[in-house]
Each structure stands twice: as C-alpha cells, then as structure tokens.
Amino acid sequence: LLSSRAPPPPGAETFVRVGHDTLVDASREARTGFPEVVFGEGKSAPQVARILQAMAEASPGAPAFATRVDPAKHAAVASLLPSAEYFPEARITAVNASAAP
C-alpha cells in the first residue's frame, strides 16, 4: 500500500538519539509515509516532551505524535512543551498536528 514511496538512499536513514535510552527514527516518514509515533504510556512527561521536541526539530513542520497519553500527563508535557496539543478522545498529544494529512 505504501510502497509507492521511494526509500531513502542507502546510508540516508536518520536516527536521532534522545537521552541515553531513546532512538527516534527521523526518516521513517520518507520510507513508510507515516512519521515515527511515541508510545506515551510508561514514559514520564519529561521523556515524552523531550522525544516530541527532538522529532519536531529533526523534521521541522512535520507532525509528531505521542499515543496513550492521559490528561494529567498531557498537562505536564504541555508545561514543558507549550506547542503540544491534546486530542482526548484518541489520547494523543501532538506537535504540529495541523501539518498531518
């Protein structure tokens, strides 16, 4: 289904290290048609904020999403990353959500 997108040339894959324990696949959207998504459950608000910030910096203007985020965690993320928006029905915190297709 998504095979119409050409993969990046060999060696062009971009991974961004966030802290000592997180590696974000910044070239995933070019390969698959959908950007990397953060699984927010089990991560602290500062971790989610740092990862979303790194994703936004790696792909300026592109959407960055964290799933399974409860309202309290979103509030804590938003205090660290004011541009974060919350979609309560989906339990998603996003940056640059309006850029999503």
GROMACS .gro file of C-alpha atoms in nm:
model
  101
    1LEU     CA    1   0.000   0.000   0.000
    2LEU     CA    2   0.273   0.247   0.092
    3SER     CA    3   0.529   0.101  -0.147
    4SER     CA    4   0.488   0.395  -0.387
    5ARG     CA    5   0.721   0.597  -0.167
    6ALA     CA    6   1.084   0.554  -0.255
    7PRO     CA    7   1.302   0.456   0.037
    8PRO     CA    8   1.586   0.690   0.123
    9PRO     CA    9   1.915   0.607  -0.044
   10PRO     CA   10   2.136   0.364   0.149
   11GLY     CA   11   2.300   0.535   0.442
   12ALA     CA   12   2.050   0.823   0.440
   13GLU     CA   13   1.844   0.685   0.727
   14THR     CA   14   1.839   0.935   1.008
   15PHE     CA   15   1.818   0.834   1.372
   16VAL     CA   16   1.812   1.091   1.650
   17ARG     CA   17   1.929   0.993   1.997
   18VAL     CA   18   1.722   1.143   2.278
   19GLY     CA   19   1.883   1.092   2.614
   20HIS     CA   20   2.062   0.766   2.682
   21ASP     CA   21   1.771   0.531   2.616
   22THR     CA   22   1.573   0.657   2.314
   23LEU     CA   23   1.647   0.643   1.944
   24VAL     CA   24   1.395   0.818   1.714
   25ASP     CA   25   1.363   0.710   1.352
   26ALA     CA   26   1.353   1.052   1.182
   27SER     CA   27   1.347   0.906   0.829
   28ARG     CA   28   1.051   0.673   0.890
   29GLU     CA   29   0.804   0.901   0.712
   30ALA     CA   30   1.017   0.904   0.395
   31ARG     CA   31   1.021   0.523   0.396
   32THR     CA   32   0.667   0.443   0.507
   33GLY     CA   33   0.452   0.751   0.452
   34PHE     CA   34   0.388   0.798   0.824
   35PRO     CA   35   0.621   0.950   1.085
   36GLU     CA   36   0.753   0.786   1.398
   37VAL     CA   37   0.499   0.776   1.682
   38VAL     CA   38   0.583   0.778   2.053
   39PHE     CA   39   0.412   0.520   2.276
   40GLY     CA   40   0.346   0.753   2.569
   41GLU     CA   41   0.224   0.502   2.825
   42GLY     CA   42   0.507   0.404   3.056
   43LYS     CA   43   0.709   0.714   2.979
   44SER     CA   44   0.732   1.018   3.203
   45ALA     CA   45   0.605   1.356   3.087
   46PRO     CA   46   0.962   1.490   3.056
   47GLN     CA   47   1.055   1.190   2.841
   48VAL     CA   48   0.754   1.241   2.612
   49ALA     CA   49   0.826   1.615   2.585
   50ARG     CA   50   1.194   1.556   2.503
   51ILE     CA   51   1.112   1.297   2.238
   52LEU     CA   52   0.841   1.511   2.073
   53GLN     CA   53   1.077   1.810   2.076
   54ALA     CA   54   1.354   1.604   1.914
   55MET     CA   55   1.113   1.475   1.650
   56ALA     CA   56   0.991   1.828   1.574
   57GLU     CA   57   1.348   1.955   1.545
   58ALA     CA   58   1.452   1.662   1.321
   59SER     CA   59   1.162   1.728   1.080
   60PRO     CA   60   1.059   2.094   1.113
   61GLY     CA   61   0.691   2.149   1.045
   62ALA     CA   62   0.610   1.777   1.037
   63PRO     CA   63   0.365   1.636   1.291
   64ALA     CA   64   0.494   1.445   1.593
   65PHE     CA   65   0.257   1.227   1.795
   66ALA     CA   66   0.255   1.051   2.132
   67THR     CA   67  -0.019   0.793   2.189
   68ARG     CA   68  -0.182   0.664   2.508
   69VAL     CA   69  -0.134   0.990   2.695
   70ASP     CA   70  -0.378   1.065   2.975
   71PRO     CA   71  -0.494   1.421   3.050
   72ALA     CA   72  -0.264   1.465   3.351
   73LYS     CA   73   0.042   1.354   3.156
   74HIS     CA   74  -0.053   1.583   2.867
   75ALA     CA   75  -0.080   1.877   3.107
   76ALA     CA   76   0.270   1.802   3.233
   77VAL     CA   77   0.402   1.763   2.876
   78ALA     CA   78   0.237   2.092   2.772
   79SER     CA   79   0.400   2.271   3.065
   80LEU     CA   80   0.737   2.165   2.919
   81LEU     CA   81   0.640   2.192   2.552
   82PRO     CA   82   0.377   2.468   2.516
   83SER     CA   83   0.311   2.391   2.148
   84ALA     CA   84   0.173   2.047   2.238
   85GLU     CA   85  -0.195   1.991   2.161
   86TYR     CA   86  -0.419   1.725   2.316
   87PHE     CA   87  -0.682   1.510   2.148
   88PRO     CA   88  -0.864   1.350   2.444
   89GLU     CA   89  -1.079   1.100   2.253
   90ALA     CA   90  -0.768   0.950   2.095
   91ARG     CA   91  -0.543   1.012   2.399
   92ILE     CA   92  -0.287   1.172   2.169
   93THR     CA   93  -0.052   1.458   2.241
   94ALA     CA   94   0.082   1.615   1.922
   95VAL     CA   95   0.313   1.884   1.797
   96ASN     CA   96   0.241   2.036   1.453
   97ALA     CA   97  -0.081   1.835   1.433
   98SER     CA   98  -0.223   2.068   1.169
   99ALA     CA   99   0.052   1.950   0.932
  100ALA     CA  100  -0.087   1.593   0.936
  101PRO     CA  101  -0.250   1.481   0.611
   0.00000   0.00000   0.00000
